[in-house]
Short mmCIF file of C-alpha atoms in Angstrom, two decimals:
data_model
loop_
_atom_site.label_atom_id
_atom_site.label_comp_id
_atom_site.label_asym_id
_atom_site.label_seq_id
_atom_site.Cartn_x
_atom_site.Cartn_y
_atom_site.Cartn_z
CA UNK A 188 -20.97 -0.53 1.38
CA UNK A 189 -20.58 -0.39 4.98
CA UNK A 190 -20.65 -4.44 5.27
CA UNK A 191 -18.21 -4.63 2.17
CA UNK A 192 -16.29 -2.72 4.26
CA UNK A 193 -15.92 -4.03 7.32
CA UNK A 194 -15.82 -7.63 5.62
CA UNK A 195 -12.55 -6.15 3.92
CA UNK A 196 -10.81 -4.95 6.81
CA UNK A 197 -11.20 -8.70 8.14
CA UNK A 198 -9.74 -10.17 5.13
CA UNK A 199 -7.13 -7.64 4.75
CA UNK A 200 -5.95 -8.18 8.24
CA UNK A 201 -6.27 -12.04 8.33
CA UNK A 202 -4.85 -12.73 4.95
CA UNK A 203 -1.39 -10.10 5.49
CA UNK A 204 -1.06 -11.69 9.04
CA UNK A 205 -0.94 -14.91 7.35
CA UNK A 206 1.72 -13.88 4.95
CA UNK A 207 3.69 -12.23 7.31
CA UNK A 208 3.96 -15.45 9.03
CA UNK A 209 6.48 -16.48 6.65
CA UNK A 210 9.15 -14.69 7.80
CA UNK A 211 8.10 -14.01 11.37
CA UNK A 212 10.38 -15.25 14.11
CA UNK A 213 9.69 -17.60 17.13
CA UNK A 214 10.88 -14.47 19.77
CA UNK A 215 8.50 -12.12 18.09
CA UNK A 216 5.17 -11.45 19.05
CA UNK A 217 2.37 -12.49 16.96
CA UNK A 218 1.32 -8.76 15.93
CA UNK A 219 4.42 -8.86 13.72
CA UNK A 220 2.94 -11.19 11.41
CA UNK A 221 0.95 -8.50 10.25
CA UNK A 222 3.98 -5.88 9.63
CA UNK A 223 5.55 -8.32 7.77
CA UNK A 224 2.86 -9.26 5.45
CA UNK A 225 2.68 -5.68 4.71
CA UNK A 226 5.78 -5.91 3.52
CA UNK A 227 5.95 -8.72 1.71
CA UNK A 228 2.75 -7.40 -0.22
CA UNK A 229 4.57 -4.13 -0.69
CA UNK A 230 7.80 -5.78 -2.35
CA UNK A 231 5.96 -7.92 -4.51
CA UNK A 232 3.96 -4.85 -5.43
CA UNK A 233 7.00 -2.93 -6.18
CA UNK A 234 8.76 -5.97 -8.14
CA UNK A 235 5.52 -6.48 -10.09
CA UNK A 236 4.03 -3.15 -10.74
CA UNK A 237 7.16 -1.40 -12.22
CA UNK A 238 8.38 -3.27 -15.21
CA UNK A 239 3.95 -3.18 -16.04
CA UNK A 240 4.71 0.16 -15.88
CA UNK A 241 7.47 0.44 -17.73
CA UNK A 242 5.60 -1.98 -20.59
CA UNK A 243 2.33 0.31 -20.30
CA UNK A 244 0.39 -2.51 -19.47
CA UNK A 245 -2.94 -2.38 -17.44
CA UNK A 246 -3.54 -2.41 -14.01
CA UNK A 247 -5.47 -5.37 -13.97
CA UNK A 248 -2.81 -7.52 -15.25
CA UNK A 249 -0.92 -6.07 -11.68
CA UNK A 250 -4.01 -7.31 -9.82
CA UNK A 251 -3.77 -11.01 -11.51
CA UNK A 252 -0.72 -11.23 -10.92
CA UNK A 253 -0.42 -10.07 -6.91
CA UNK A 254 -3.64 -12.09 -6.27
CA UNK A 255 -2.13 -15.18 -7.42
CA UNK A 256 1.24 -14.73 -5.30
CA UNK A 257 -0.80 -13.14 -2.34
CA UNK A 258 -2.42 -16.72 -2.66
CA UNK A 259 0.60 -18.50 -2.95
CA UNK A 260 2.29 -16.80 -0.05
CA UNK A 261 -0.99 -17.12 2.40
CA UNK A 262 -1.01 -20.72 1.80
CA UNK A 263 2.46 -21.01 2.92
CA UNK A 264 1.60 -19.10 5.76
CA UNK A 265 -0.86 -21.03 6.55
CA UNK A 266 1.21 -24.01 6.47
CA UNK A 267 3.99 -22.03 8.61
CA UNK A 268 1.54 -21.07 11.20
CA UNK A 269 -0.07 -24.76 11.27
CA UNK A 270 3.64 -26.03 12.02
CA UNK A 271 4.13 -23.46 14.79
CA UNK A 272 1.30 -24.53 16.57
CA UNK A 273 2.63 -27.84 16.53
CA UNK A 274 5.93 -27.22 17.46
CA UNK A 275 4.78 -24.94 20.59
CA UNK A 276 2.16 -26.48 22.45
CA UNK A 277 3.42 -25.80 25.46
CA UNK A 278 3.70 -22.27 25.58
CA UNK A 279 4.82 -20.33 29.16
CA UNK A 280 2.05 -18.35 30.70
CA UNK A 281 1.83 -14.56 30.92
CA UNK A 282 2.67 -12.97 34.04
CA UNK A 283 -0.09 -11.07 35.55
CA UNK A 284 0.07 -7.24 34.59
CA UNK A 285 1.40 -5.18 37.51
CA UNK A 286 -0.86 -1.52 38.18
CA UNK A 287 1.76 0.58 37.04
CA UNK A 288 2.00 -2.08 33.92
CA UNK A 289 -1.71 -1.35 33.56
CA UNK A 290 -1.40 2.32 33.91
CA UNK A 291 1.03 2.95 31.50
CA UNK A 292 -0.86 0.97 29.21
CA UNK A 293 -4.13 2.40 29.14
CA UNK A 294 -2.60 5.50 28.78
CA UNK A 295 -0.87 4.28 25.27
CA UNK A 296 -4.13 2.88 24.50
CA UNK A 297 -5.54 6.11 25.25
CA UNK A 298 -3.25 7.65 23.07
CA UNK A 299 -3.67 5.70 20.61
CA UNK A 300 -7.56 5.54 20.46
CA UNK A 301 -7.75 9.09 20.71
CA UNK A 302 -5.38 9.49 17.24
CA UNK A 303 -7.92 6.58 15.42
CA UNK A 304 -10.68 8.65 16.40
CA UNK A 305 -9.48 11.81 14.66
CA UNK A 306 -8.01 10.14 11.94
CA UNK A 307 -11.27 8.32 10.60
CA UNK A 308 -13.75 11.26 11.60
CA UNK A 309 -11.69 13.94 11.06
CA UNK A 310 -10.45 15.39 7.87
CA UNK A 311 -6.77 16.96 6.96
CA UNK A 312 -5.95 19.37 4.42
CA UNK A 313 -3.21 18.23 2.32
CA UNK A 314 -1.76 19.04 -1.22
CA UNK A 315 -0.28 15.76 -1.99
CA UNK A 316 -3.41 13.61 -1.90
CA UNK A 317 -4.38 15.35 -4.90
CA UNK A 318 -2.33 13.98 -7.25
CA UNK A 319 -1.42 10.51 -5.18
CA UNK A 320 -4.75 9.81 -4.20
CA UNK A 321 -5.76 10.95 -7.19
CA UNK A 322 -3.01 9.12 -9.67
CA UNK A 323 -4.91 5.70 -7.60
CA UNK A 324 -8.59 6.81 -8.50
CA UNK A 325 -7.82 6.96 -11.93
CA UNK A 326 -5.50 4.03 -12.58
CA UNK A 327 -8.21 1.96 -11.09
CA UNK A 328 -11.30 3.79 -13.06
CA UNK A 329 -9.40 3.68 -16.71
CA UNK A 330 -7.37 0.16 -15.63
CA UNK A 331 -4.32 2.61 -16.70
CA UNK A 332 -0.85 2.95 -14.74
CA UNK A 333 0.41 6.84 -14.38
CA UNK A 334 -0.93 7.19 -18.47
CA UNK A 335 -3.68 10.01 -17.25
CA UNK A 336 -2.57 12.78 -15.54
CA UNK A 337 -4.04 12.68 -12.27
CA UNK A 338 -5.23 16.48 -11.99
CA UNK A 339 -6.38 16.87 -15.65
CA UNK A 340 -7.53 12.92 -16.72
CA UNK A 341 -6.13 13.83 -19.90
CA UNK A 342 -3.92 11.35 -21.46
CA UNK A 343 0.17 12.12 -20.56
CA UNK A 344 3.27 10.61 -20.63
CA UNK A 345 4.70 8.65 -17.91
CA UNK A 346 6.36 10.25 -15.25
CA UNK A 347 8.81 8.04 -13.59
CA UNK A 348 10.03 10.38 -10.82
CA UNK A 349 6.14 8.98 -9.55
CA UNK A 350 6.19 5.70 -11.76
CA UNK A 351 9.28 4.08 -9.86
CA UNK A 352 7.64 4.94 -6.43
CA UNK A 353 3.98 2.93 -7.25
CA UNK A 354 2.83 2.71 -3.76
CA UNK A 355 -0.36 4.35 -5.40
CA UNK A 356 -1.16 1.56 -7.85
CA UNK A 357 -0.93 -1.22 -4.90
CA UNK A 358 -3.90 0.90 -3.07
CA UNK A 359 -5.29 0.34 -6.77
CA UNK A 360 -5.21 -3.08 -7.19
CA UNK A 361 -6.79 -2.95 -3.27
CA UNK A 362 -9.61 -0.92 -4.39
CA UNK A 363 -10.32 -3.29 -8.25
CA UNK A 364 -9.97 -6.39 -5.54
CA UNK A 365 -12.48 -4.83 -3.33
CA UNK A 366 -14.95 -2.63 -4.83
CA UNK A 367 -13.85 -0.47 -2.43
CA UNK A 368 -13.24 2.98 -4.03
CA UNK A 369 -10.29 4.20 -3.62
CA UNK A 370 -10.99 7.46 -1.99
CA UNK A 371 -12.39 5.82 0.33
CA UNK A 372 -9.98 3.31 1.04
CA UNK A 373 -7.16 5.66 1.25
CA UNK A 374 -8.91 7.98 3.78
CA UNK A 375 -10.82 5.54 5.93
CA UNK A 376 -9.39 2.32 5.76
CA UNK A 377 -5.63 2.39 5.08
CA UNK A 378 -4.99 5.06 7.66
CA UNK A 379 -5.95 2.99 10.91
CA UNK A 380 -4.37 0.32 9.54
CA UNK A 381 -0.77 1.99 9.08
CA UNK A 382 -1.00 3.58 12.18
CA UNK A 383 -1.35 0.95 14.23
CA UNK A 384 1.07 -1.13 12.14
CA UNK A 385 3.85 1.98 13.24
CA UNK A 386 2.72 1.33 16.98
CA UNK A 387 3.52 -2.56 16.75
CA UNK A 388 7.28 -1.97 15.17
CA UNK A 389 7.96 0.52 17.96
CA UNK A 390 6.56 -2.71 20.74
CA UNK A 391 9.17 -4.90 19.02
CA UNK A 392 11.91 -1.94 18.90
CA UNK A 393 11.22 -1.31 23.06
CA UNK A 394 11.47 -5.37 24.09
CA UNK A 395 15.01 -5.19 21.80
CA UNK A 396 15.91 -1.96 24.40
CA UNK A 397 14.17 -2.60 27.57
CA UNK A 398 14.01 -6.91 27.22
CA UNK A 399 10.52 -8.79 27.19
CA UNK A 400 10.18 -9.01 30.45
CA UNK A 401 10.87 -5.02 31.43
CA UNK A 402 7.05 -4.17 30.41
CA UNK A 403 6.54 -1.45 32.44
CA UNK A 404 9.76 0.47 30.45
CA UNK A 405 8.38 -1.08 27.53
CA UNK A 406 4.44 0.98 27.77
CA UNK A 407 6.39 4.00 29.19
CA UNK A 408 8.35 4.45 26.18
CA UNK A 409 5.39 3.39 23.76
CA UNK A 410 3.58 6.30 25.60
CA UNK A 411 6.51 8.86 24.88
CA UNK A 412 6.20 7.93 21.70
CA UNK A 413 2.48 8.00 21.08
CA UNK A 414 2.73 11.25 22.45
CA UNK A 415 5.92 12.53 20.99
CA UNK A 416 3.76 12.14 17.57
CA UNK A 417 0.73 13.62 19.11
CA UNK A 418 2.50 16.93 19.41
CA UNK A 419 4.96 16.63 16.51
CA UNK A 420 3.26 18.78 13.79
CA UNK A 421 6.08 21.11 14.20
CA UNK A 422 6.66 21.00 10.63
CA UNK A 423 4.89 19.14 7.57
CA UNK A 424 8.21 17.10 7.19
CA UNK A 425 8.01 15.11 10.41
CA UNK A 426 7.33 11.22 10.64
CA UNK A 427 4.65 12.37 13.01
CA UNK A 428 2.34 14.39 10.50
CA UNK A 429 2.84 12.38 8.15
CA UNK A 430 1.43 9.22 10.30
CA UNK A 431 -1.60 10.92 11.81
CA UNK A 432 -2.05 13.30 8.77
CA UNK A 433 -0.74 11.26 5.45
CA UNK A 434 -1.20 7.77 6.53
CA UNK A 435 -2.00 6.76 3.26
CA UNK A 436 1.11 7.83 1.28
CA UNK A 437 3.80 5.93 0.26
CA UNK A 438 6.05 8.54 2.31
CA UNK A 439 4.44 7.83 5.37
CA UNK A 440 5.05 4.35 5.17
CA UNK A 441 8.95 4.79 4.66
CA UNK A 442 9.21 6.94 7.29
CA UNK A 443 7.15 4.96 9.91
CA UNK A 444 6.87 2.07 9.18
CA UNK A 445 10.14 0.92 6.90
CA UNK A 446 12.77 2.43 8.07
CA UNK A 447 11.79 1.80 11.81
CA UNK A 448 11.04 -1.94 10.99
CA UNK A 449 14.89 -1.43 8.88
CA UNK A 450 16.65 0.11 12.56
CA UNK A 451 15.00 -2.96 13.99
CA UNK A 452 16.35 -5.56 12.01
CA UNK A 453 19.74 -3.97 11.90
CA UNK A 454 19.29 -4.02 16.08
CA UNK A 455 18.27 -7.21 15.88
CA UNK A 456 21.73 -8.02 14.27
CA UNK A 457 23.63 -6.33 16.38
CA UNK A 458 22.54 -7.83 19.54
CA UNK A 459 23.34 -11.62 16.85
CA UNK A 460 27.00 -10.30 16.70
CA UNK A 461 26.49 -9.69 13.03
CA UNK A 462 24.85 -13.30 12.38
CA UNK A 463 22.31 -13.48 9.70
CA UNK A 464 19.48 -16.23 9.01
CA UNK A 465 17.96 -16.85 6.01
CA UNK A 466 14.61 -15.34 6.94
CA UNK A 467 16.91 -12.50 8.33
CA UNK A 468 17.98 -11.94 4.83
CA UNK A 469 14.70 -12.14 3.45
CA UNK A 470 13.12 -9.35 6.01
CA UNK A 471 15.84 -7.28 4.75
CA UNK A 472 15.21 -7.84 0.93
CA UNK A 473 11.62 -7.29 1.39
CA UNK A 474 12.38 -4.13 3.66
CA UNK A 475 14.34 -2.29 0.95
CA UNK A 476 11.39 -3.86 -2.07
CA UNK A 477 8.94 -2.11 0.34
CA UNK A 478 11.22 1.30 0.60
CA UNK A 479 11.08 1.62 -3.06
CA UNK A 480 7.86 1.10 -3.48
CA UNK A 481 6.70 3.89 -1.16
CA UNK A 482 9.67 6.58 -2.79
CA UNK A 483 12.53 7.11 -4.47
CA UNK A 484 14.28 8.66 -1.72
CA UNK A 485 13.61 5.17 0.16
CA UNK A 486 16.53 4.10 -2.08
CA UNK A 487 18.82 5.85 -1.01
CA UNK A 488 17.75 6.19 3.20
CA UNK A 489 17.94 2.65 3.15
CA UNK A 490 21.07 2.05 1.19
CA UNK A 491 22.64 4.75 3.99
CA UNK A 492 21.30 2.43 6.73
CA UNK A 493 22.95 -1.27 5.26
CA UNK A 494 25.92 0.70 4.21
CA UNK A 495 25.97 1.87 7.96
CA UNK A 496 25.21 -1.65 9.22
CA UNK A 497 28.73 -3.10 6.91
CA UNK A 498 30.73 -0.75 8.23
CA UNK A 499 29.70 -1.62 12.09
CA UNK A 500 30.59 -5.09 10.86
CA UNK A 501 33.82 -4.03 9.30
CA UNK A 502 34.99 -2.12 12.84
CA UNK A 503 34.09 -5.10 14.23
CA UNK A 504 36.03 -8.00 11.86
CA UNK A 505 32.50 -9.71 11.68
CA UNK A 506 32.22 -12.55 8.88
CA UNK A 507 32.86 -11.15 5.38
CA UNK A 508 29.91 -13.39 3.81
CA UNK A 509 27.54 -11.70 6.03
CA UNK A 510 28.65 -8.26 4.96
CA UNK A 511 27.69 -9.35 1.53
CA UNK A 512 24.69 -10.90 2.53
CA UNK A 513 23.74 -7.75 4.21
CA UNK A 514 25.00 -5.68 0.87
CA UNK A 515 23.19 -7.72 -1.70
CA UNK A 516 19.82 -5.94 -0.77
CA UNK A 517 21.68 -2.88 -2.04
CA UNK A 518 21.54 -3.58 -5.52
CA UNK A 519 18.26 -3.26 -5.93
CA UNK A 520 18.14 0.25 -4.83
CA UNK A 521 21.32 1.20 -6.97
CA UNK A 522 19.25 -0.72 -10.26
CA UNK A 523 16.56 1.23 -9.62
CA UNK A 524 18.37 4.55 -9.02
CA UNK A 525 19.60 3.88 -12.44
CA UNK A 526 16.83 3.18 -14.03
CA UNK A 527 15.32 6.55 -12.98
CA UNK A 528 18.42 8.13 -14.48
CA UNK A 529 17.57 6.66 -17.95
CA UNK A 530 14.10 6.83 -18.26
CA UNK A 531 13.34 10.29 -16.47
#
């Protein structure tokens, strides 16, 4: 088990950095391939797994059918990254790390180390992992999507207040793929994984504030942050419990992981005066996917955000195809808003 393991966190890792590399840009570090990939895999999750759900249909149908666009998407990757190397063979060389560089760096690393140790040997009370982690366990034991109810196993009717939001069933399909169980995966795998994920978006967010170059600003505000969430169980409602406490929810993704990487695409635009690329529009489509995959309230945050983002663009007479552009993401939120309407 403990080689299947570890041979699973290499794939994992290699095989969503790959994907990722679709839509990652050339002024982005390389880490970012691996927050993309995440979610890509989480919008194709979300655009897969709910209309299964919907049609009662099993769970390993949802595996087939993400395995075979996982493997579609790496090999494009791969083909993407292949290219890259290509095109950039002469690449500039790093400049040498100052001491106060290296200082506030190892103490982020510190940080950081310190909040992987006592997430993978420590464990944290918490009511929602009985029915999430839970709904996963048994949707990959019976091969059934939200049909069981998670805290009896006897058979119920679908609830889609849970059913729209399947971030459980994509840890699922993980654990069939793997043998993994999914306990196991949800508690000791996924959670260093997220975490660190959260840590890269907020590099990327401080080189958009501080520049590439300005590293030393760069690791001090990394090491705010690392210990901003340290100390922010102030409340069970804060992005920071849920990262070092919940990192295996679909709420904890939303709130560290998508709607950070959302602020830093809609940054990213701003400092473009309101130009979009194609692969632009795609990191946004993929964002919101991602949102509603992890909650229903993800819906809505993010809908607030781009509707926020249209009406910077409006005060500032930017393009009118780019506010659509921008908008069209939108829809998918408002569809599945609906949908939860009807069915619930």
């Amino acid at each position: 088990m403990i080689l299947r393991v570890v041979l699973f966190i290499a794939i994992f890792i290699c095989v969503t950095a790959i994907i990722g590399n679709n839509l990652k840009r050339e002024d982005e570090g390389p880490l970012m391939s691996l927050v993309y990939g995440l979610i890509v895999s989480w919008a194709l999750a979300f655009a897969v797994g709910v209309p299964l759900i919907i049609m009662k249909k099993p769970l390993s149908l949802m595996r087939l059918i993400l395995v075979v666009l996982y493997a579609l998407l790496f090999a494009t990757g791969v083909f993407s990254l292949v290219k890259r190397k290509r095109c950039n063979k002469d690449r500039g060389q790093i400049t040498p790390f100052k001491s106060s560089e290296m200082i506030y760096l190892g103490l982020f690393l510190g940080i950081v180390a310190f909040q992987l140790y006592k997430t993978i040997f420590y464990a944290y009370a918490d009511g929602d992992d009985a029915f999430y982690v839970a709904a996963a366990r048994v949707a990959e034991a019976s091969d059934k999507m939200y049909l069981t109810d998670a805290y009896l196993g006897t058979p119920s009717e679908i609830l889609y207040r849970y059913a729209l939001a399947p971030f459980p069933m994509w840890e699922a399909v993980l654990a069939q793929a793997s043998g993994i169980q999914t306990t196991l995966l949800a508690h000791l795998i996924l959670p260093p994984v997220l975490i660190v994920v959260t840590y890269i978006v907020y590099n990327e967010i401080g080189k958009l504030l501080f520049g590439v170059e300005s590293r030393e600003k760069r690791f001090m505000f990394l090491t705010l942050t690392a210990v901003f969430e340290l100390f922010s169980n102030v409340s069970t409602s804060t992005s920071g419990t849920f990262l070092l406490t919940r990192a295996r929810q679909g709420k904890e993704a939303l709130a560290c992981i998508i709607l950070p990487l959302l602020f830093y695409e809609l940054f990213r635009l701003v400092k473009a005066e309101g130009d979009i690329t194609v692969k632009d529009f795609f990191v946004l489509l993929s964002t919101v996917l991602a949102a509603s995959l992890s909650s229903l309230l993800g819906n809505i945050l993010t809908s607030i955000m781009l509707a926020g983002a249209v009406l910077w663009m409006i005060i500032r007479k930017k393009r009118f195809k780019n506010m659509v552009i921008i908008s069209a993401p939108v829809l998918i939120s408002i569809m599945t808003v609906l949908l939860y309407i009807k069915l619930r």
